[in-house]
Short mmCIF file of C-alpha atoms and ligand atoms in Angstrom, two decimals:
data_model
loop_
_atom_site.label_atom_id
_atom_site.label_comp_id
_atom_site.label_asym_id
_atom_site.label_seq_id
_atom_site.Cartn_x
_atom_site.Cartn_y
_atom_site.Cartn_z
CA MET A 590 -63.38 -27.84 6.63
CA SER A 591 -63.94 -25.26 9.36
CA ASN A 592 -67.21 -26.82 10.51
CA LYS A 593 -65.48 -30.12 11.32
CA ILE A 594 -64.70 -30.68 14.97
CA LEU A 595 -62.78 -33.92 14.40
CA VAL A 596 -61.10 -35.33 11.32
CA THR A 597 -59.06 -38.52 11.08
CA GLU A 598 -56.91 -39.19 8.04
CA ASP A 599 -55.56 -42.62 7.11
CA LEU A 600 -55.58 -43.66 10.74
CA THR A 601 -53.94 -47.04 11.26
CA VAL A 602 -53.34 -48.96 14.48
CA ASN A 603 -51.16 -52.01 14.12
CA PHE A 604 -51.13 -54.47 17.04
CA ASP A 605 -48.21 -56.79 16.22
CA GLY A 606 -49.20 -57.14 12.59
CA PHE A 607 -52.97 -57.01 13.14
CA LYS A 608 -54.54 -53.79 11.91
CA ALA A 609 -57.29 -52.91 14.39
CA LEU A 610 -57.68 -49.67 12.42
CA ASN A 611 -56.78 -49.61 8.76
CA GLN A 612 -56.48 -46.27 6.95
CA LEU A 613 -59.55 -44.95 8.70
CA ASN A 614 -60.91 -41.70 7.29
CA PHE A 615 -63.65 -40.12 9.33
CA SER A 616 -65.01 -36.71 10.19
CA ILE A 617 -67.77 -35.20 12.28
CA ASN A 618 -69.22 -31.70 12.18
CA VAL A 619 -69.55 -29.31 15.07
CA GLY A 620 -72.84 -30.02 16.83
CA GLU A 621 -73.39 -33.37 15.16
CA LEU A 622 -74.48 -36.57 16.89
CA ARG A 623 -72.94 -39.51 15.05
CA VAL A 624 -73.53 -43.17 15.78
CA ILE A 625 -70.85 -45.71 14.91
CA ILE A 626 -71.91 -49.31 14.49
CA GLY A 627 -70.05 -52.37 13.29
CA PRO A 628 -69.58 -56.04 14.11
CA ASN A 629 -67.56 -57.17 17.13
CA GLY A 630 -63.87 -56.50 16.60
CA ALA A 631 -64.49 -53.87 13.90
CA GLY A 632 -62.26 -51.41 15.75
CA LYS A 633 -64.87 -49.15 17.33
CA THR A 634 -63.40 -49.03 20.83
CA THR A 635 -59.88 -48.83 19.42
CA PHE A 636 -61.00 -45.78 17.46
CA LEU A 637 -62.03 -44.06 20.71
CA ASP A 638 -58.76 -45.21 22.33
CA VAL A 639 -56.81 -43.47 19.57
CA ILE A 640 -58.86 -40.26 19.66
CA THR A 641 -58.34 -39.98 23.42
CA GLY A 642 -54.61 -40.78 23.25
CA LYS A 643 -54.85 -44.08 25.14
CA VAL A 644 -53.47 -45.84 22.06
CA LYS A 645 -51.09 -44.08 19.68
CA PRO A 646 -51.73 -44.51 15.97
CA THR A 647 -49.13 -46.36 13.93
CA GLU A 648 -49.90 -44.07 11.01
CA GLY A 649 -52.28 -41.27 10.18
CA ARG A 650 -53.46 -38.08 11.73
CA ILE A 651 -56.19 -36.79 14.04
CA THR A 652 -57.24 -33.14 13.86
CA PHE A 653 -59.41 -31.80 16.68
CA LYS A 654 -60.66 -28.21 16.39
CA GLN A 655 -57.58 -26.19 15.47
CA HIS A 656 -55.14 -28.83 16.76
CA SER A 657 -53.77 -30.47 13.67
CA ASN A 658 -52.10 -33.50 15.21
CA LEU A 659 -53.03 -35.05 18.54
CA ARG A 660 -50.30 -37.68 18.31
CA GLN A 661 -47.81 -35.68 20.41
CA LEU A 662 -50.24 -35.12 23.25
CA SER A 663 -50.87 -37.19 26.38
CA GLU A 664 -54.31 -38.55 27.30
CA HIS A 665 -54.61 -35.82 29.91
CA GLN A 666 -53.71 -33.05 27.46
CA ILE A 667 -56.23 -34.35 24.94
CA ALA A 668 -58.94 -34.38 27.59
CA GLN A 669 -58.02 -30.79 28.47
CA LEU A 670 -58.54 -29.74 24.84
CA GLY A 671 -62.19 -30.70 25.25
CA ILE A 672 -62.68 -34.39 24.54
CA GLY A 673 -64.64 -36.29 27.19
CA ARG A 674 -65.04 -40.05 27.17
CA LYS A 675 -67.62 -42.24 28.78
CA PHE A 676 -66.49 -45.82 29.29
CA GLN A 677 -68.92 -48.70 29.32
CA THR A 678 -68.65 -49.30 33.07
CA PRO A 679 -69.71 -46.28 35.11
CA ARG A 680 -66.86 -44.65 37.00
CA VAL A 681 -68.59 -42.87 39.85
CA TYR A 682 -67.77 -42.59 43.55
CA LEU A 683 -70.22 -45.07 45.05
CA ASN A 684 -70.02 -43.71 48.61
CA LEU A 685 -70.69 -40.13 47.57
CA THR A 686 -74.11 -38.76 46.72
CA VAL A 687 -75.16 -37.91 43.21
CA ARG A 688 -74.75 -34.21 43.99
CA GLU A 689 -71.28 -34.71 45.49
CA ASN A 690 -70.17 -36.67 42.44
CA LEU A 691 -71.27 -33.81 40.20
CA GLN A 692 -69.64 -31.20 42.47
CA LEU A 693 -66.35 -33.04 42.21
CA SER A 694 -66.47 -32.99 38.43
CA CYS A 695 -67.23 -29.27 38.34
CA HIS A 696 -64.41 -28.41 40.74
CA ARG A 697 -61.70 -30.45 39.07
CA PRO A 698 -59.97 -30.46 42.44
CA LYS A 699 -56.54 -31.69 43.40
CA THR A 700 -58.04 -34.11 45.87
CA VAL A 701 -61.49 -35.42 46.63
CA PHE A 702 -61.22 -34.17 50.20
CA SER A 703 -60.38 -30.57 49.35
CA ALA A 704 -63.39 -30.41 47.03
CA LEU A 705 -65.77 -31.79 49.62
CA LEU A 706 -64.44 -29.67 52.48
CA SER A 707 -64.66 -26.34 50.69
CA PRO A 708 -68.30 -25.30 50.23
CA PRO A 709 -69.33 -24.88 46.60
CA SER A 710 -69.90 -21.35 45.31
CA LYS A 711 -73.38 -20.20 44.31
CA ALA A 712 -72.44 -20.53 40.64
CA ALA A 713 -71.21 -24.09 41.20
CA ARG A 714 -74.44 -25.00 43.03
CA GLN A 715 -76.45 -23.68 40.11
CA THR A 716 -74.33 -25.63 37.66
CA VAL A 717 -74.86 -28.82 39.64
CA GLN A 718 -78.60 -28.17 39.84
CA GLY A 719 -78.74 -27.70 36.08
CA LEU A 720 -76.84 -30.95 35.56
CA LEU A 721 -79.18 -32.80 37.93
CA GLU A 722 -82.12 -31.62 35.84
CA THR A 723 -80.42 -32.53 32.57
CA ILE A 724 -79.68 -36.09 33.68
CA GLY A 725 -83.06 -36.51 35.38
CA LEU A 726 -81.70 -37.21 38.87
CA VAL A 727 -83.06 -34.25 40.85
CA LEU A 728 -85.01 -36.54 43.18
CA SER A 729 -81.97 -38.74 43.77
CA ALA A 730 -79.54 -35.87 44.33
CA ASP A 731 -78.77 -36.77 47.93
CA LYS A 732 -78.69 -40.51 47.48
CA PRO A 733 -75.30 -42.25 47.61
CA ALA A 734 -74.46 -43.41 44.10
CA GLN A 735 -74.28 -47.03 45.23
CA PHE A 736 -78.08 -47.04 45.52
CA LEU A 737 -78.66 -45.95 41.92
CA SER A 738 -79.76 -48.37 39.22
CA HIS A 739 -77.27 -49.22 36.50
CA GLY A 740 -79.01 -46.78 34.15
CA GLU A 741 -78.98 -43.98 36.72
CA LYS A 742 -75.26 -44.53 37.27
CA GLN A 743 -74.72 -44.20 33.52
CA TRP A 744 -76.63 -40.89 33.51
CA LEU A 745 -74.63 -39.66 36.50
CA GLU A 746 -71.40 -40.43 34.71
CA ILE A 747 -72.65 -38.64 31.62
CA GLY A 748 -73.47 -35.67 33.87
CA MET A 749 -69.97 -35.80 35.36
CA LEU A 750 -68.50 -35.67 31.87
CA VAL A 751 -70.71 -32.79 30.82
CA ALA A 752 -69.67 -30.93 33.99
CA GLN A 753 -66.21 -30.65 32.50
CA SER A 754 -67.62 -28.81 29.46
CA PRO A 755 -66.17 -31.00 26.71
CA ASP A 756 -66.78 -29.96 23.10
CA LEU A 757 -66.76 -33.57 21.92
CA LEU A 758 -68.29 -36.41 23.91
CA LEU A 759 -67.34 -40.02 23.15
CA VAL A 760 -69.78 -42.60 24.46
CA ASP A 761 -69.09 -46.34 24.15
CA GLU A 762 -72.13 -48.65 24.40
CA PRO A 763 -74.16 -46.53 26.84
CA VAL A 764 -77.22 -48.80 26.94
CA ALA A 765 -75.64 -52.23 27.38
CA GLY A 766 -77.42 -53.89 30.29
CA LEU A 767 -80.11 -51.22 30.67
CA THR A 768 -83.86 -51.80 30.75
CA ASP A 769 -85.92 -50.70 27.74
CA GLU A 770 -87.19 -47.67 29.64
CA GLU A 771 -83.68 -46.68 30.74
CA THR A 772 -82.45 -47.18 27.18
CA PHE A 773 -85.08 -44.84 25.84
CA GLN A 774 -84.29 -42.22 28.49
CA THR A 775 -80.58 -42.46 27.69
CA GLY A 776 -81.44 -41.75 24.07
CA GLU A 777 -83.45 -38.69 25.06
CA LEU A 778 -80.57 -37.49 27.26
CA LEU A 779 -78.05 -37.82 24.43
CA LEU A 780 -80.41 -36.05 22.02
CA SER A 781 -80.76 -33.17 24.46
CA LEU A 782 -76.98 -32.97 24.97
CA ALA A 783 -76.50 -32.98 21.20
CA GLN A 784 -78.06 -29.52 21.11
CA SER A 785 -74.91 -28.12 22.68
CA HIS A 786 -72.19 -30.76 22.07
CA SER A 787 -70.70 -32.84 19.30
CA ILE A 788 -71.19 -36.50 20.22
CA ILE A 789 -69.94 -39.84 18.95
CA VAL A 790 -71.92 -42.83 20.23
CA ILE A 791 -70.96 -46.44 19.67
CA GLU A 792 -73.80 -48.87 20.06
CA HIS A 793 -75.03 -52.31 19.07
CA ASP A 794 -78.67 -51.86 20.10
CA MET A 795 -80.38 -51.10 16.79
CA GLU A 796 -83.63 -49.85 18.24
CA PHE A 797 -81.62 -47.34 20.26
CA VAL A 798 -79.60 -46.37 17.18
CA ARG A 799 -82.85 -45.74 15.31
CA GLN A 800 -84.06 -43.52 18.16
CA ILE A 801 -81.05 -41.20 18.16
CA ALA A 802 -79.24 -41.45 14.85
CA SER A 803 -79.60 -39.22 11.85
CA HIS A 804 -76.21 -40.17 10.45
CA VAL A 805 -74.56 -43.56 10.97
CA THR A 806 -71.02 -44.74 10.21
CA VAL A 807 -70.43 -48.47 9.77
CA LEU A 808 -66.96 -49.72 10.69
CA HIS A 809 -65.65 -53.03 9.41
CA GLN A 810 -62.13 -54.42 9.77
CA GLY A 811 -60.81 -51.08 10.94
CA SER A 812 -62.15 -49.01 8.04
CA VAL A 813 -65.33 -47.15 7.20
CA LEU A 814 -67.55 -49.51 5.22
CA CYS A 815 -70.26 -46.94 4.57
CA GLU A 816 -72.05 -43.93 6.02
CA GLY A 817 -75.49 -42.47 5.75
CA SER A 818 -78.98 -42.44 7.17
CA MET A 819 -80.20 -45.47 9.11
CA GLU A 820 -82.46 -46.36 6.17
CA SER A 821 -79.67 -46.26 3.61
CA ILE A 822 -77.35 -48.25 5.90
CA GLN A 823 -79.91 -50.97 6.45
CA ALA A 824 -80.53 -51.23 2.73
CA ASP A 825 -76.82 -51.48 1.88
CA PRO A 826 -75.93 -55.03 0.81
CA ARG A 827 -72.37 -54.65 2.19
CA VAL A 828 -73.77 -53.95 5.65
CA VAL A 829 -76.09 -56.92 5.40
CA GLU A 830 -73.12 -59.07 4.46
CA VAL A 831 -70.79 -58.05 7.33
CA TYR A 832 -73.58 -58.42 9.85
CA LEU A 833 -74.83 -61.73 8.51
CA GLY A 834 -75.00 -64.15 11.38
CA GLN A 835 -74.13 -61.42 13.89
CA THR A 836 -77.05 -59.07 14.27
CA PRO A 837 -79.84 -60.37 12.08
CA GLU A 838 -81.96 -57.38 13.03
CA VAL A 839 -79.77 -55.13 10.87
CA ALA A 840 -79.86 -57.56 7.99
N1 ATP B 1404 -54.30 -53.95 22.89
C1 ATP B 1404 -54.61 -54.78 21.89
N2 ATP B 1404 -53.71 -55.68 21.44
C2 ATP B 1404 -54.00 -56.51 20.42
N3 ATP B 1404 -55.19 -56.55 19.79
C3 ATP B 1404 -56.12 -55.71 20.21
C4 ATP B 1404 -55.90 -54.76 21.27
N4 ATP B 1404 -57.03 -54.03 21.45
C5 ATP B 1404 -57.92 -54.49 20.54
N5 ATP B 1404 -57.39 -55.47 19.80
C6 ATP B 1404 -58.04 -56.18 18.70
O1 ATP B 1404 -58.44 -55.21 17.76
C7 ATP B 1404 -59.70 -55.57 17.21
C8 ATP B 1404 -60.66 -54.42 17.38
O2 ATP B 1404 -61.03 -54.35 18.73
P1 ATP B 1404 -62.08 -53.30 19.29
O3 ATP B 1404 -62.17 -53.52 20.76
O4 ATP B 1404 -61.69 -51.95 18.84
O5 ATP B 1404 -63.40 -53.74 18.57
P2 ATP B 1404 -64.91 -53.21 18.75
O6 ATP B 1404 -65.39 -52.81 17.41
O7 ATP B 1404 -64.96 -52.22 19.84
O8 ATP B 1404 -65.65 -54.54 19.17
P3 ATP B 1404 -66.89 -54.78 20.18
O9 ATP B 1404 -68.12 -54.50 19.36
O10 ATP B 1404 -66.78 -56.23 20.51
O11 ATP B 1404 -66.73 -53.87 21.35
C9 ATP B 1404 -60.16 -56.86 17.88
O12 ATP B 1404 -59.82 -57.94 17.03
C10 ATP B 1404 -59.31 -56.88 19.14
O13 ATP B 1404 -59.06 -58.21 19.54
MG1 MG B 1405 -65.89 -52.14 21.74
#
Protein backbone atom coordinates (compact mmCIF):
# COMPACT_ATOMS: atom_id res chain seq x y z
CA MET A 1 0.00 0.00 0.00
CA SER A 2 2.80 2.40 0.91
CA ASN A 3 4.16 2.54 -2.64
CA LYS A 4 0.84 3.88 -3.97
CA ILE A 5 0.74 7.61 -4.56
CA LEU A 6 -2.97 7.69 -5.45
CA VAL A 7 -5.78 5.28 -4.70
CA THR A 8 -9.46 5.71 -5.52
CA GLU A 9 -12.05 3.46 -3.95
CA ASP A 10 -15.58 3.02 -5.28
CA LEU A 11 -15.50 6.50 -6.75
CA THR A 12 -18.87 7.54 -8.14
CA VAL A 13 -19.92 10.83 -9.74
CA ASN A 14 -23.61 11.19 -10.35
CA PHE A 15 -24.71 14.02 -12.66
CA ASP A 16 -28.50 14.15 -12.16
CA GLY A 17 -28.89 10.39 -12.36
CA PHE A 18 -26.14 9.79 -14.92
CA LYS A 19 -23.08 8.10 -13.46
CA ALA A 20 -20.06 9.63 -15.19
CA LEU A 21 -17.95 7.58 -12.76
CA ASN A 22 -19.33 4.36 -11.39
CA GLN A 23 -17.57 2.66 -8.46
CA LEU A 24 -14.19 3.40 -9.95
CA ASN A 25 -11.29 1.59 -8.28
CA PHE A 26 -7.88 2.69 -9.42
CA SER A 27 -4.37 3.05 -8.09
CA ILE A 28 -0.99 4.21 -9.31
CA ASN A 29 2.44 3.62 -7.79
CA VAL A 30 4.98 6.24 -6.89
CA GLY A 31 7.09 6.95 -9.97
CA GLU A 32 4.73 5.25 -12.39
CA LEU A 33 3.59 6.63 -15.74
CA ARG A 34 0.08 5.38 -16.41
CA VAL A 35 -1.94 5.96 -19.55
CA ILE A 36 -5.74 5.97 -19.37
CA ILE A 37 -7.66 5.31 -22.56
CA GLY A 38 -11.33 4.77 -23.23
CA PRO A 39 -14.05 5.75 -25.67
CA ASN A 40 -15.54 9.26 -25.70
CA GLY A 41 -17.67 9.84 -22.63
CA ALA A 42 -15.99 7.03 -20.65
CA GLY A 43 -15.36 9.42 -17.76
CA LYS A 44 -11.65 10.12 -18.24
CA THR A 45 -11.78 13.89 -17.86
CA THR A 46 -14.32 13.59 -15.05
CA PHE A 47 -11.85 11.33 -13.26
CA LEU A 48 -9.22 14.10 -13.38
CA ASP A 49 -11.88 16.64 -12.31
CA VAL A 50 -12.57 14.57 -9.21
CA ILE A 51 -8.92 13.99 -8.34
CA THR A 52 -8.23 17.72 -8.53
CA GLY A 53 -11.34 18.68 -6.55
CA LYS A 54 -13.08 20.47 -9.42
CA VAL A 55 -15.94 17.97 -9.12
CA LYS A 56 -16.83 16.38 -5.79
CA PRO A 57 -17.53 12.65 -5.79
CA THR A 58 -21.04 11.51 -4.94
CA GLU A 59 -19.55 8.45 -3.26
CA GLY A 60 -16.16 6.91 -2.71
CA ARG A 61 -12.77 7.98 -1.56
CA ILE A 62 -9.51 9.36 -2.95
CA THR A 63 -6.27 8.81 -1.04
CA PHE A 64 -3.24 10.83 -2.12
CA LYS A 65 0.07 10.13 -0.36
CA GLN A 66 -0.79 10.14 3.34
CA HIS A 67 -4.00 12.13 2.86
CA SER A 68 -6.77 9.62 3.24
CA ASN A 69 -9.68 11.64 1.91
CA LEU A 70 -9.41 14.56 -0.47
CA ARG A 71 -13.16 15.20 -0.44
CA GLN A 72 -12.96 17.92 2.25
CA LEU A 73 -10.29 19.89 0.42
CA SER A 74 -10.63 22.72 -2.09
CA GLU A 75 -9.07 22.61 -5.56
CA HIS A 76 -6.36 24.96 -4.35
CA GLN A 77 -5.56 22.85 -1.29
CA ILE A 78 -5.34 19.71 -3.42
CA ALA A 79 -2.95 21.43 -5.80
CA GLN A 80 -0.84 22.48 -2.81
CA LEU A 81 -0.56 18.85 -1.69
CA GLY A 82 1.31 18.17 -4.93
CA ILE A 83 -1.12 17.40 -7.73
CA GLY A 84 -0.55 19.38 -10.93
CA ARG A 85 -2.94 19.31 -13.86
CA LYS A 86 -2.38 20.12 -17.48
CA PHE A 87 -5.56 21.00 -19.35
CA GLN A 88 -5.94 20.34 -23.05
CA THR A 89 -5.71 24.02 -24.03
CA PRO A 90 -2.42 25.60 -23.02
CA ARG A 91 -2.77 28.22 -20.32
CA VAL A 92 0.29 30.39 -20.79
CA TYR A 93 0.76 34.17 -20.77
CA LEU A 94 0.99 34.92 -24.49
CA ASN A 95 2.61 38.35 -24.09
CA LEU A 96 5.35 37.10 -21.81
CA THR A 97 8.43 35.25 -22.98
CA VAL A 98 8.96 31.56 -22.39
CA ARG A 99 11.46 32.37 -19.64
CA GLU A 100 9.11 34.85 -17.94
CA ASN A 101 6.29 32.30 -17.98
CA LEU A 102 8.56 29.79 -16.25
CA GLN A 103 9.80 32.39 -13.75
CA LEU A 104 6.23 33.16 -12.77
CA SER A 105 5.51 29.52 -12.07
CA CYS A 106 8.62 29.14 -9.92
CA HIS A 107 7.87 32.26 -7.89
CA ARG A 108 4.23 31.50 -7.17
CA PRO A 109 3.81 35.24 -6.67
CA LYS A 110 0.85 37.19 -5.42
CA THR A 111 0.70 39.15 -8.63
CA VAL A 112 2.26 38.86 -12.05
CA PHE A 113 3.76 42.33 -11.69
CA SER A 114 5.54 41.71 -8.41
CA ALA A 115 7.17 38.60 -9.86
CA LEU A 116 8.38 40.39 -12.97
CA LEU A 117 9.61 43.47 -11.13
CA SER A 118 11.71 41.64 -8.57
CA PRO A 119 14.79 40.11 -10.20
CA PRO A 120 14.98 36.32 -9.88
CA SER A 121 17.56 34.87 -7.50
CA LYS A 122 20.49 32.85 -8.85
CA ALA A 123 18.81 29.64 -7.71
CA ALA A 124 15.60 30.60 -9.51
CA ARG A 125 17.53 31.40 -12.71
CA GLN A 126 19.17 27.99 -12.56
CA THR A 127 15.82 26.31 -12.01
CA VAL A 128 14.37 28.10 -15.03
CA GLN A 129 17.39 27.17 -17.14
CA GLY A 130 16.98 23.53 -16.15
CA LEU A 131 13.30 23.65 -17.07
CA LEU A 132 14.09 25.24 -20.44
CA GLU A 133 16.44 22.36 -21.17
CA THR A 134 13.92 19.75 -20.02
CA ILE A 135 11.16 21.10 -22.26
CA GLY A 136 13.52 21.71 -25.18
CA LEU A 137 12.89 25.47 -25.45
CA VAL A 138 16.34 26.90 -24.67
CA LEU A 139 16.55 28.58 -28.07
CA SER A 140 13.08 30.09 -27.69
CA ALA A 141 13.59 31.30 -24.12
CA ASP A 142 13.24 34.98 -24.96
CA LYS A 143 10.45 34.63 -27.47
CA PRO A 144 6.96 35.79 -26.44
CA ALA A 145 4.80 32.72 -25.98
CA GLN A 146 2.38 33.91 -28.66
CA PHE A 147 5.00 33.06 -31.29
CA LEU A 148 5.36 29.42 -30.20
CA SER A 149 3.79 26.56 -32.12
CA HIS A 150 0.91 24.72 -30.49
CA GLY A 151 3.28 21.92 -29.48
CA GLU A 152 5.81 24.34 -27.99
CA LYS A 153 3.04 25.98 -25.96
CA GLN A 154 2.08 22.55 -24.62
CA TRP A 155 5.69 21.92 -23.56
CA LEU A 156 5.87 25.35 -21.94
CA GLU A 157 2.76 24.62 -19.93
CA ILE A 158 4.17 21.26 -18.90
CA GLY A 159 7.32 23.12 -17.80
CA MET A 160 5.20 25.58 -15.82
CA LEU A 161 3.53 22.69 -14.04
CA VAL A 162 6.82 20.98 -13.28
CA ALA A 163 8.13 24.29 -11.89
CA GLN A 164 5.67 23.89 -9.05
CA SER A 165 7.24 20.54 -8.10
CA PRO A 166 4.11 18.38 -8.13
CA ASP A 167 4.45 14.74 -7.08
CA LEU A 168 1.62 13.68 -9.39
CA LEU A 169 1.10 15.17 -12.84
CA LEU A 170 -2.26 14.79 -14.60
CA VAL A 171 -2.14 15.35 -18.34
CA ASP A 172 -5.31 15.32 -20.46
CA GLU A 173 -4.84 14.70 -24.21
CA PRO A 174 -1.43 16.38 -24.57
CA VAL A 175 -0.95 15.61 -28.26
CA ALA A 176 -4.34 16.55 -29.71
CA GLY A 177 -3.66 18.83 -32.68
CA LEU A 178 0.12 18.34 -32.67
CA THR A 179 2.25 17.31 -35.64
CA ASP A 180 3.74 13.80 -35.66
CA GLU A 181 7.15 15.20 -34.74
CA GLU A 182 5.74 17.27 -31.88
CA THR A 183 3.77 14.25 -30.70
CA PHE A 184 6.89 12.14 -30.56
CA GLN A 185 8.80 14.87 -28.69
CA THR A 186 5.95 15.22 -26.19
CA GLY A 187 6.22 11.49 -25.55
CA GLU A 188 9.95 11.79 -24.94
CA LEU A 189 9.35 14.73 -22.57
CA LEU A 190 6.79 12.78 -20.54
CA LEU A 191 9.09 9.75 -20.40
CA SER A 192 11.90 11.92 -19.08
CA LEU A 193 9.61 13.54 -16.48
CA ALA A 194 8.45 10.08 -15.42
CA GLN A 195 11.91 9.47 -14.01
CA SER A 196 11.13 11.89 -11.19
CA HIS A 197 7.30 12.16 -11.10
CA SER A 198 4.22 10.00 -11.02
CA ILE A 199 2.17 10.79 -14.12
CA ILE A 200 -1.32 10.00 -15.40
CA VAL A 201 -1.80 10.68 -19.10
CA ILE A 202 -5.12 10.49 -20.90
CA GLU A 203 -4.83 10.05 -24.63
CA HIS A 204 -6.65 8.80 -27.71
CA ASP A 205 -3.65 8.70 -30.05
CA MET A 206 -2.70 5.01 -30.01
CA GLU A 207 0.69 5.41 -31.61
CA PHE A 208 1.56 7.89 -28.87
CA VAL A 209 0.20 5.53 -26.21
CA ARG A 210 2.42 2.78 -27.59
CA GLN A 211 5.42 5.10 -27.41
CA ILE A 212 5.03 5.96 -23.72
CA ALA A 213 2.90 3.34 -22.01
CA SER A 214 4.06 0.34 -20.08
CA HIS A 215 0.79 0.03 -18.18
CA VAL A 216 -2.59 1.07 -19.57
CA THR A 217 -5.98 1.42 -17.87
CA VAL A 218 -9.11 1.23 -20.02
CA LEU A 219 -12.12 3.16 -18.73
CA HIS A 220 -15.62 2.39 -19.95
CA GLN A 221 -18.89 3.81 -18.62
CA GLY A 222 -17.16 5.26 -15.59
CA SER A 223 -15.45 2.06 -14.45
CA VAL A 224 -12.19 0.28 -15.12
CA LEU A 225 -12.79 -2.23 -17.91
CA CYS A 226 -9.30 -3.71 -17.79
CA GLU A 227 -5.65 -2.90 -17.15
CA GLY A 228 -2.36 -4.21 -18.39
CA SER A 229 0.33 -3.89 -21.01
CA MET A 230 -0.56 -2.36 -24.37
CA GLU A 231 -0.31 -5.82 -25.94
CA SER A 232 -2.70 -7.43 -23.48
CA ILE A 233 -5.15 -4.53 -23.77
CA GLN A 234 -5.22 -4.72 -27.54
CA ALA A 235 -5.82 -8.45 -27.41
CA ASP A 236 -8.68 -8.15 -24.91
CA PRO A 237 -12.02 -8.85 -26.60
CA ARG A 238 -13.84 -6.48 -24.20
CA VAL A 239 -11.64 -3.61 -25.34
CA VAL A 240 -12.22 -4.48 -28.96
CA GLU A 241 -15.95 -4.46 -28.29
CA VAL A 242 -16.16 -1.05 -26.57
CA TYR A 243 -13.98 0.53 -29.21
CA LEU A 244 -15.78 -1.07 -32.14
CA GLY A 245 -16.73 1.66 -34.54
CA GLN A 246 -14.83 4.27 -32.52
CA THR A 247 -11.13 3.73 -32.90
CA PRO A 248 -10.65 0.83 -35.28
CA GLU A 249 -6.90 1.05 -34.79
CA VAL A 250 -7.27 -0.39 -31.28
CA ALA A 251 -9.56 -3.13 -32.48
N1 LIG B 1 -20.92 18.65 -15.60
C1 LIG B 1 -21.52 17.61 -16.20
N2 LIG B 1 -22.86 17.47 -16.13
C2 LIG B 1 -23.47 16.42 -16.72
N3 LIG B 1 -22.84 15.47 -17.43
C3 LIG B 1 -21.52 15.57 -17.54
C4 LIG B 1 -20.77 16.64 -16.93
N4 LIG B 1 -19.45 16.47 -17.22
C5 LIG B 1 -19.38 15.34 -17.97
N5 LIG B 1 -20.59 14.81 -18.16
C6 LIG B 1 -20.90 13.58 -18.88
O1 LIG B 1 -20.16 12.54 -18.28
C7 LIG B 1 -19.68 11.64 -19.27
C8 LIG B 1 -18.20 11.50 -19.14
O2 LIG B 1 -17.59 12.68 -19.61
P1 LIG B 1 -16.02 12.88 -19.68
O3 LIG B 1 -15.79 14.26 -20.20
O4 LIG B 1 -15.43 12.55 -18.38
O5 LIG B 1 -15.60 11.81 -20.75
P2 LIG B 1 -14.17 11.52 -21.43
O6 LIG B 1 -13.86 10.10 -21.20
O7 LIG B 1 -13.20 12.54 -20.98
O8 LIG B 1 -14.52 11.72 -22.96
P3 LIG B 1 -13.62 12.32 -24.16
O9 LIG B 1 -12.78 11.18 -24.64
O10 LIG B 1 -14.64 12.70 -25.19
O11 LIG B 1 -12.84 13.48 -23.64
C9 LIG B 1 -20.14 12.17 -20.62
O12 LIG B 1 -21.31 11.48 -21.00
C10 LIG B 1 -20.44 13.63 -20.32
O13 LIG B 1 -21.46 14.10 -21.17
MG1 LIG C 1 -12.09 14.07 -21.93
